[in-house]
């Protein structure tokens, strides 16, 4: 095999240690093939000899053996499917399946309506049904993120949200019974005597399964989620279930939010978690709900924990922020928070940091919002916020050539 490192003009090669092994069709490392390939030149070739059988694939850069990015040019879908199912190295199993998922994600972005591949769904179902996989490994492989591996599309926010929804809906439709079984079995295994590490791993998998199951948004699913909420032992479980129910079409979701508000408002940490649940809503009433929370007697905009829980969490709500109303909400709250808490204002303003990579229609809206922020946040009063906004606005002018914004 041949390894190559990409260098800038005039740059000397780095010594790059690439952990490697050849893996057979049964998923076992082949004798004598586990080694470190030390790449000291821009390009080098390596030979594995005296093999007793043909390898199914090469497992390269195991456990992220060097600090950098790694791509395998010959890794087609079939190879990645084998590696996701068979590789004895957990890191590379996750990486292989993330790459497969990313191919499905990008297909939905660049060619909407493309059918999901049978191979990806087959591997997904195999992982979901595998009762022997460690909880953390299973969670890492089943999780469907919004962010792509291909950074060219990293700022295509509305498209990424839609692609994630399509993938999760397909999984829910095809594996609904498996999801119900998996979440019930996992819930039964969650015990108060679990070690901290085991508890964290189980709860991470639980979060992934809850999100996947909630996609169905049916009365049967609402009943399951409510039953689990009644049985929840930890704040993490309650939080995830409340987020799912708040995003659902369940008729009693607002009643549940009110009950939770009264129950959790007496403790700062619990109250902050409740505010996050509200901020992560995806219904059309989100902006009304957020304003309602801001006007509650117990809410204090100057309280850093509470304002961060509500406002900064809204900024992470990609589905709602990346719309005309959401961009305007960020604009107004950066201006309002700059004299109150510059740190929170900065974190809200960070939402616009990807302005160079936004699609033109979104870049125009963000640039107009930045122009207003610069006009309304005096540099002498808030130099960090004004300077950050001016820096982003300079990017707008450089890219689009509009001296008036």
Short mmCIF file of C-alpha atoms in Angstrom, two decimals:
data_model
loop_
_atom_site.label_atom_id
_atom_site.label_comp_id
_atom_site.label_asym_id
_atom_site.label_seq_id
_atom_site.Cartn_x
_atom_site.Cartn_y
_atom_site.Cartn_z
CA UNK A 1 0.00 0.00 0.00
CA UNK A 2 1.04 3.58 -0.58
CA UNK A 3 0.71 6.42 1.92
CA UNK A 4 1.03 10.08 1.05
CA UNK A 5 1.01 13.24 3.12
CA UNK A 6 -0.13 16.52 1.59
CA UNK A 7 2.32 19.36 2.20
CA UNK A 8 2.32 23.09 1.62
CA UNK A 9 4.86 24.42 -0.88
CA UNK A 10 8.33 24.28 0.67
CA UNK A 11 7.13 22.32 3.71
CA UNK A 12 9.22 19.40 4.90
CA UNK A 13 7.53 16.02 5.51
CA UNK A 14 6.48 15.17 9.06
CA UNK A 15 7.14 11.78 10.65
CA UNK A 16 3.61 10.33 10.66
CA UNK A 17 2.97 7.03 12.52
CA UNK A 18 0.05 5.16 10.95
CA UNK A 19 -1.14 2.18 12.98
CA UNK A 20 -2.26 -0.57 10.59
CA UNK A 21 -3.42 -4.17 10.36
CA UNK A 22 -4.90 -6.41 7.70
CA UNK A 23 -8.25 -7.95 8.69
CA UNK A 24 -9.72 -11.17 7.32
CA UNK A 25 -13.32 -11.94 6.39
CA UNK A 26 -14.06 -13.14 9.93
CA UNK A 27 -13.00 -9.83 11.43
CA UNK A 28 -9.70 -11.09 12.89
CA UNK A 29 -6.38 -9.30 12.54
CA UNK A 30 -4.15 -11.40 10.33
CA UNK A 31 -0.99 -12.75 11.99
CA UNK A 32 2.08 -10.61 11.50
CA UNK A 33 0.25 -7.65 9.92
CA UNK A 34 -0.26 -5.42 12.98
CA UNK A 35 2.39 -2.73 12.74
CA UNK A 36 3.17 0.97 12.75
CA UNK A 37 3.82 2.32 9.24
CA UNK A 38 6.11 5.30 9.75
CA UNK A 39 5.66 7.78 6.92
CA UNK A 40 8.76 10.00 6.83
CA UNK A 41 8.65 11.09 3.18
CA UNK A 42 5.92 12.77 1.19
CA UNK A 43 5.02 9.38 -0.29
CA UNK A 44 6.08 5.84 0.64
CA UNK A 45 4.98 2.30 -0.22
CA UNK A 46 4.74 -0.64 2.16
CA UNK A 47 4.46 -4.37 1.48
CA UNK A 48 2.79 -7.10 3.53
CA UNK A 49 4.21 -10.49 2.55
CA UNK A 50 3.67 -14.18 3.35
CA UNK A 51 -0.09 -13.80 3.79
CA UNK A 52 -2.02 -17.02 4.41
CA UNK A 53 -5.27 -15.62 3.00
CA UNK A 54 -6.62 -12.61 1.15
CA UNK A 55 -7.48 -9.72 3.53
CA UNK A 56 -11.02 -8.33 3.56
CA UNK A 57 -9.67 -4.82 4.15
CA UNK A 58 -6.82 -2.84 5.63
CA UNK A 59 -7.54 -1.19 8.98
CA UNK A 60 -5.53 2.04 8.90
CA UNK A 61 -4.89 4.86 11.38
CA UNK A 62 -6.20 2.79 14.26
CA UNK A 63 -7.18 4.76 17.35
CA UNK A 64 -6.24 7.98 15.49
CA UNK A 65 -2.56 7.08 15.66
CA UNK A 66 -1.46 10.56 14.60
CA UNK A 67 -2.80 14.07 15.03
CA UNK A 68 -4.30 14.98 11.67
CA UNK A 69 -6.89 13.99 9.10
CA UNK A 70 -6.79 10.70 7.25
CA UNK A 71 -8.54 9.60 4.05
CA UNK A 72 -8.42 6.27 2.29
CA UNK A 73 -8.79 6.87 -1.45
CA UNK A 74 -9.80 3.30 -2.30
CA UNK A 75 -12.48 2.91 0.42
CA UNK A 76 -15.72 2.35 -1.49
CA UNK A 77 -19.11 1.69 0.14
CA UNK A 78 -18.66 -2.09 0.18
CA UNK A 79 -15.29 -1.83 1.96
CA UNK A 80 -16.68 0.62 4.54
CA UNK A 81 -19.62 -1.68 5.20
CA UNK A 82 -17.28 -4.61 5.88
CA UNK A 83 -15.10 -2.50 8.12
CA UNK A 84 -18.06 -1.09 10.07
CA UNK A 85 -19.22 -4.64 10.83
CA UNK A 86 -15.93 -6.50 11.23
CA UNK A 87 -13.02 -4.30 12.28
CA UNK A 88 -11.68 -5.31 15.70
CA UNK A 89 -10.59 -1.71 16.27
CA UNK A 90 -13.52 0.19 17.75
CA UNK A 91 -12.31 3.59 16.57
CA UNK A 92 -12.12 2.44 12.97
CA UNK A 93 -15.54 0.77 13.15
CA UNK A 94 -17.05 4.10 14.17
CA UNK A 95 -15.06 6.00 11.53
CA UNK A 96 -16.10 3.59 8.78
CA UNK A 97 -19.78 3.91 9.62
CA UNK A 98 -19.56 7.68 10.02
CA UNK A 99 -18.17 7.82 6.49
CA UNK A 100 -21.01 5.66 5.21
CA UNK A 101 -23.58 7.85 6.97
CA UNK A 102 -21.91 10.95 5.58
CA UNK A 103 -22.35 9.62 2.04
CA UNK A 104 -26.07 9.23 2.67
CA UNK A 105 -26.26 12.69 4.23
CA UNK A 106 -24.49 14.40 1.33
CA UNK A 107 -26.65 12.56 -1.21
CA UNK A 108 -29.73 14.12 0.39
CA UNK A 109 -28.11 17.57 0.29
CA UNK A 110 -26.76 17.51 -3.25
CA UNK A 111 -29.48 15.37 -4.86
CA UNK A 112 -32.66 15.62 -2.74
CA UNK A 113 -34.93 12.63 -3.11
CA UNK A 114 -32.10 10.15 -3.63
CA UNK A 115 -33.19 6.77 -2.17
CA UNK A 116 -31.20 5.68 0.84
CA UNK A 117 -28.88 2.80 0.04
CA UNK A 118 -29.82 -0.72 1.09
CA UNK A 119 -26.24 -1.33 2.27
CA UNK A 120 -26.29 1.56 4.75
CA UNK A 121 -29.68 0.56 6.16
CA UNK A 122 -28.58 -3.08 6.42
CA UNK A 123 -25.46 -2.17 8.39
CA UNK A 124 -27.47 0.20 10.60
CA UNK A 125 -29.98 -2.51 11.41
CA UNK A 126 -27.22 -5.03 12.15
CA UNK A 127 -25.61 -2.64 14.62
CA UNK A 128 -28.95 -1.79 16.24
CA UNK A 129 -29.78 -5.47 16.80
CA UNK A 130 -26.32 -6.47 18.07
CA UNK A 131 -26.82 -7.05 21.79
CA UNK A 132 -23.10 -7.69 22.33
CA UNK A 133 -21.80 -4.28 21.27
CA UNK A 134 -20.51 -2.06 24.08
CA UNK A 135 -23.01 0.71 24.87
CA UNK A 136 -20.65 3.58 24.04
CA UNK A 137 -19.62 2.01 20.72
CA UNK A 138 -23.23 1.38 19.77
CA UNK A 139 -24.21 4.95 20.63
CA UNK A 140 -21.36 6.39 18.59
CA UNK A 141 -22.31 4.33 15.54
CA UNK A 142 -26.08 4.84 15.71
CA UNK A 143 -26.01 8.58 16.39
CA UNK A 144 -27.07 10.71 13.39
CA UNK A 145 -25.40 14.10 13.63
CA UNK A 146 -26.28 17.27 11.76
CA UNK A 147 -22.68 18.08 10.99
CA UNK A 148 -21.04 16.46 7.94
CA UNK A 149 -17.51 15.09 7.66
CA UNK A 150 -17.10 17.00 4.39
CA UNK A 151 -16.47 20.51 5.72
CA UNK A 152 -17.44 22.07 2.40
CA UNK A 153 -21.07 21.59 3.48
CA UNK A 154 -20.56 22.45 7.16
CA UNK A 155 -22.55 25.70 6.91
CA UNK A 156 -25.43 24.36 4.83
CA UNK A 157 -27.56 24.42 7.97
CA UNK A 158 -31.17 24.08 6.69
CA UNK A 159 -30.09 21.37 4.26
CA UNK A 160 -28.24 19.48 6.99
CA UNK A 161 -31.28 19.60 9.27
CA UNK A 162 -33.50 18.21 6.53
CA UNK A 163 -30.98 15.49 5.65
CA UNK A 164 -30.76 14.37 9.28
CA UNK A 165 -34.55 14.22 9.52
CA UNK A 166 -34.75 12.11 6.35
CA UNK A 167 -32.16 9.64 7.64
CA UNK A 168 -33.82 9.36 11.05
CA UNK A 169 -37.30 8.95 9.55
CA UNK A 170 -36.04 6.14 7.32
CA UNK A 171 -34.44 4.40 10.30
CA UNK A 172 -37.58 4.77 12.41
CA UNK A 173 -39.81 3.50 9.61
CA UNK A 174 -37.65 0.44 8.88
CA UNK A 175 -36.59 -0.48 12.43
CA UNK A 176 -39.42 0.78 14.63
CA UNK A 177 -39.96 -2.51 16.47
CA UNK A 178 -36.22 -2.92 16.96
CA UNK A 179 -36.02 0.58 18.45
CA UNK A 180 -38.88 -0.11 20.85
CA UNK A 181 -37.25 -3.37 21.93
CA UNK A 182 -33.81 -1.79 22.28
CA UNK A 183 -34.99 1.14 24.39
CA UNK A 184 -37.01 -1.10 26.72
CA UNK A 185 -34.10 -3.51 27.18
CA UNK A 186 -31.67 -0.67 27.82
CA UNK A 187 -34.06 0.96 30.29
CA UNK A 188 -34.32 -2.31 32.22
CA UNK A 189 -30.52 -2.58 32.35
CA UNK A 190 -30.07 0.90 33.82
CA UNK A 191 -29.54 0.34 37.55
CA UNK A 192 -28.67 2.64 40.42
CA UNK A 193 -25.68 0.38 41.14
CA UNK A 194 -24.05 1.05 37.76
CA UNK A 195 -20.59 2.60 37.92
CA UNK A 196 -20.24 6.20 36.76
CA UNK A 197 -18.61 5.13 33.50
CA UNK A 198 -21.23 2.50 32.72
CA UNK A 199 -24.04 4.88 33.64
CA UNK A 200 -22.72 7.57 31.29
CA UNK A 201 -22.37 5.09 28.43
CA UNK A 202 -25.89 3.73 28.89
CA UNK A 203 -27.40 7.21 29.09
CA UNK A 204 -25.65 8.27 25.89
CA UNK A 205 -27.10 5.28 24.05
CA UNK A 206 -30.46 5.99 25.67
CA UNK A 207 -30.37 9.56 24.31
CA UNK A 208 -29.69 8.28 20.79
CA UNK A 209 -32.51 5.72 20.97
CA UNK A 210 -35.01 8.22 22.39
CA UNK A 211 -34.31 10.67 19.56
CA UNK A 212 -34.73 7.92 16.96
CA UNK A 213 -37.92 6.54 18.49
CA UNK A 214 -39.50 9.99 18.93
CA UNK A 215 -39.38 10.56 15.17
CA UNK A 216 -42.53 8.43 14.80
CA UNK A 217 -44.51 11.05 16.82
CA UNK A 218 -47.50 8.74 17.34
CA UNK A 219 -49.74 8.25 20.40
CA UNK A 220 -48.00 4.92 21.03
CA UNK A 221 -44.59 6.64 21.11
CA UNK A 222 -45.93 9.44 23.32
CA UNK A 223 -47.15 6.80 25.77
CA UNK A 224 -43.73 5.10 25.79
CA UNK A 225 -41.92 8.38 26.39
CA UNK A 226 -44.28 9.37 29.21
CA UNK A 227 -43.92 5.97 30.86
CA UNK A 228 -40.16 6.29 30.72
CA UNK A 229 -40.38 9.83 32.10
CA UNK A 230 -42.36 8.55 35.10
CA UNK A 231 -39.66 5.90 35.69
CA UNK A 232 -36.64 8.12 35.03
CA UNK A 233 -33.96 8.00 37.71
CA UNK A 234 -31.59 10.75 36.55
CA UNK A 235 -31.84 14.36 35.41
CA UNK A 236 -30.20 13.39 32.11
CA UNK A 237 -32.96 10.90 31.32
CA UNK A 238 -35.72 13.36 32.25
CA UNK A 239 -34.15 16.11 30.17
CA UNK A 240 -33.90 13.97 27.01
CA UNK A 241 -37.47 12.68 27.36
CA UNK A 242 -38.83 16.17 27.95
CA UNK A 243 -37.04 17.47 24.85
CA UNK A 244 -38.56 14.66 22.78
CA UNK A 245 -42.07 15.26 24.15
CA UNK A 246 -41.80 19.04 23.70
CA UNK A 247 -40.88 18.51 20.05
CA UNK A 248 -43.76 16.08 19.52
CA UNK A 249 -47.38 16.68 18.53
CA UNK A 250 -48.59 15.33 21.88
CA UNK A 251 -51.62 17.36 22.96
CA UNK A 252 -50.47 17.68 26.57
CA UNK A 253 -46.95 18.91 25.85
CA UNK A 254 -47.66 22.50 27.04
CA UNK A 255 -49.32 21.18 30.18
CA UNK A 256 -46.24 19.04 30.82
CA UNK A 257 -43.97 22.06 30.35
CA UNK A 258 -45.96 24.04 32.92
CA UNK A 259 -45.81 21.19 35.43
CA UNK A 260 -42.07 20.87 34.90
CA UNK A 261 -41.57 24.60 35.31
CA UNK A 262 -43.28 24.58 38.72
CA UNK A 263 -41.42 21.45 39.84
CA UNK A 264 -37.95 22.54 38.73
CA UNK A 265 -37.97 26.30 39.37
CA UNK A 266 -36.83 25.96 42.98
CA UNK A 267 -33.34 24.75 42.05
CA UNK A 268 -31.04 26.69 39.71
CA UNK A 269 -29.64 23.62 37.94
CA UNK A 270 -33.06 22.05 37.42
CA UNK A 271 -34.55 25.36 36.31
CA UNK A 272 -31.70 25.82 33.80
CA UNK A 273 -32.42 22.35 32.38
CA UNK A 274 -36.08 23.25 32.02
CA UNK A 275 -35.13 26.42 30.11
CA UNK A 276 -32.99 24.31 27.77
CA UNK A 277 -35.96 22.05 27.08
CA UNK A 278 -37.99 25.10 26.05
CA UNK A 279 -35.14 26.51 23.96
CA UNK A 280 -34.76 23.26 21.99
CA UNK A 281 -38.39 23.22 20.87
CA UNK A 282 -39.12 22.95 17.17
CA UNK A 283 -42.77 24.07 17.01
CA UNK A 284 -43.85 27.40 15.54
CA UNK A 285 -44.54 28.66 19.08
CA UNK A 286 -40.85 28.54 20.07
CA UNK A 287 -40.29 32.30 19.94
CA UNK A 288 -43.46 32.93 21.96
CA UNK A 289 -42.41 30.33 24.52
CA UNK A 290 -38.94 31.87 24.87
CA UNK A 291 -40.38 35.36 25.41
CA UNK A 292 -42.81 33.92 27.92
CA UNK A 293 -39.93 32.40 29.89
CA UNK A 294 -38.02 35.68 29.81
CA UNK A 295 -41.03 37.41 31.37
CA UNK A 296 -41.63 34.89 34.16
CA UNK A 297 -41.14 36.32 37.67
CA UNK A 298 -38.41 33.78 38.47
CA UNK A 299 -36.29 34.52 35.39
CA UNK A 300 -33.48 37.06 35.63
CA UNK A 301 -31.74 38.08 32.41
CA UNK A 302 -28.68 39.17 34.41
CA UNK A 303 -28.33 35.70 35.97
CA UNK A 304 -25.59 34.11 33.82
CA UNK A 305 -26.72 30.49 34.34
CA UNK A 306 -30.35 31.18 33.46
CA UNK A 307 -29.75 33.52 30.53
CA UNK A 308 -27.12 31.15 29.13
CA UNK A 309 -29.45 28.16 29.48
CA UNK A 310 -32.26 29.86 27.59
CA UNK A 311 -30.58 32.18 25.08
CA UNK A 312 -27.41 30.29 24.18
CA UNK A 313 -29.34 27.04 23.84
CA UNK A 314 -31.70 28.72 21.37
CA UNK A 315 -28.61 29.62 19.31
CA UNK A 316 -27.80 25.89 19.04
CA UNK A 317 -31.31 25.09 17.80
CA UNK A 318 -30.27 24.86 14.16
CA UNK A 319 -33.70 24.06 12.79
CA UNK A 320 -35.25 27.25 14.18
CA UNK A 321 -32.31 29.66 14.10
CA UNK A 322 -31.55 29.20 10.41
CA UNK A 323 -34.71 30.86 9.20
CA UNK A 324 -35.47 34.54 8.72
CA UNK A 325 -37.13 34.85 12.13
CA UNK A 326 -34.26 33.02 13.83
CA UNK A 327 -31.54 35.20 12.33
CA UNK A 328 -33.47 38.29 13.44
CA UNK A 329 -33.81 36.81 16.95
CA UNK A 330 -30.04 36.38 17.20
CA UNK A 331 -29.50 39.94 15.94
CA UNK A 332 -31.83 41.47 18.53
CA UNK A 333 -30.46 39.47 21.43
CA UNK A 334 -26.82 40.22 20.63
CA UNK A 335 -27.70 43.91 20.81
CA UNK A 336 -29.76 43.48 23.99
CA UNK A 337 -27.23 41.31 25.82
CA UNK A 338 -24.07 43.25 24.90
CA UNK A 339 -24.46 45.73 27.82
CA UNK A 340 -25.82 43.01 30.16
CA UNK A 341 -23.44 40.08 29.65
CA UNK A 342 -20.81 40.37 26.92
CA UNK A 343 -19.90 36.68 27.19
CA UNK A 344 -23.44 35.56 26.35
CA UNK A 345 -23.69 38.17 23.60
CA UNK A 346 -20.44 36.84 22.14
CA UNK A 347 -21.72 33.27 22.16
CA UNK A 348 -24.90 34.35 20.39
CA UNK A 349 -22.84 36.28 17.86
CA UNK A 350 -20.75 33.15 17.24
CA UNK A 351 -23.80 31.82 15.39
CA UNK A 352 -22.74 34.08 12.50
CA UNK A 353 -19.08 33.02 12.46
CA UNK A 354 -19.60 30.80 9.40
CA UNK A 355 -20.71 33.74 7.24
CA UNK A 356 -18.01 33.09 4.57
CA UNK A 357 -19.35 29.56 3.96
CA UNK A 358 -23.07 30.28 4.06
CA UNK A 359 -25.25 29.89 1.02
CA UNK A 360 -25.73 33.31 -0.66
CA UNK A 361 -29.36 33.75 0.45
CA UNK A 362 -28.41 33.19 4.10
CA UNK A 363 -25.21 35.20 3.86
CA UNK A 364 -27.18 38.24 2.71
CA UNK A 365 -29.51 38.00 5.71
CA UNK A 366 -26.64 37.51 8.15
CA UNK A 367 -24.67 40.39 6.67
CA UNK A 368 -27.67 42.69 7.07
CA UNK A 369 -28.00 41.55 10.72
CA UNK A 370 -24.28 42.20 11.31
CA UNK A 371 -24.59 45.66 9.81
CA UNK A 372 -27.35 46.46 12.32
CA UNK A 373 -25.34 45.05 15.24
CA UNK A 374 -22.32 47.19 14.33
CA UNK A 375 -24.56 50.26 14.11
CA UNK A 376 -26.22 49.63 17.49
CA UNK A 377 -23.40 48.29 19.66
CA UNK A 378 -20.92 51.14 20.33
CA UNK A 379 -17.29 50.08 20.12
CA UNK A 380 -16.32 52.26 23.09
CA UNK A 381 -18.89 50.52 25.31
CA UNK A 382 -18.53 46.92 24.07
CA UNK A 383 -15.26 46.61 22.15
CA UNK A 384 -15.24 42.78 22.09
CA UNK A 385 -18.77 42.43 20.65
CA UNK A 386 -18.42 45.37 18.27
CA UNK A 387 -15.01 44.20 17.10
CA UNK A 388 -16.23 40.64 16.52
CA UNK A 389 -19.25 41.88 14.55
CA UNK A 390 -17.07 44.22 12.51
CA UNK A 391 -14.73 41.36 11.68
CA UNK A 392 -17.61 39.24 10.40
CA UNK A 393 -19.00 42.22 8.49
CA UNK A 394 -15.65 42.78 6.84
CA UNK A 395 -15.93 39.24 5.50
CA UNK A 396 -19.32 40.14 4.00
CA UNK A 397 -17.81 43.13 2.24
CA UNK A 398 -14.86 41.12 1.02
CA UNK A 399 -16.98 38.31 -0.41
CA UNK A 400 -19.96 40.19 -1.78
CA UNK A 401 -18.36 43.58 -2.43
CA UNK A 402 -21.05 45.66 -0.76
CA UNK A 403 -19.42 48.73 0.84
CA UNK A 404 -22.79 49.79 2.30
CA UNK A 405 -23.06 46.77 4.60
#
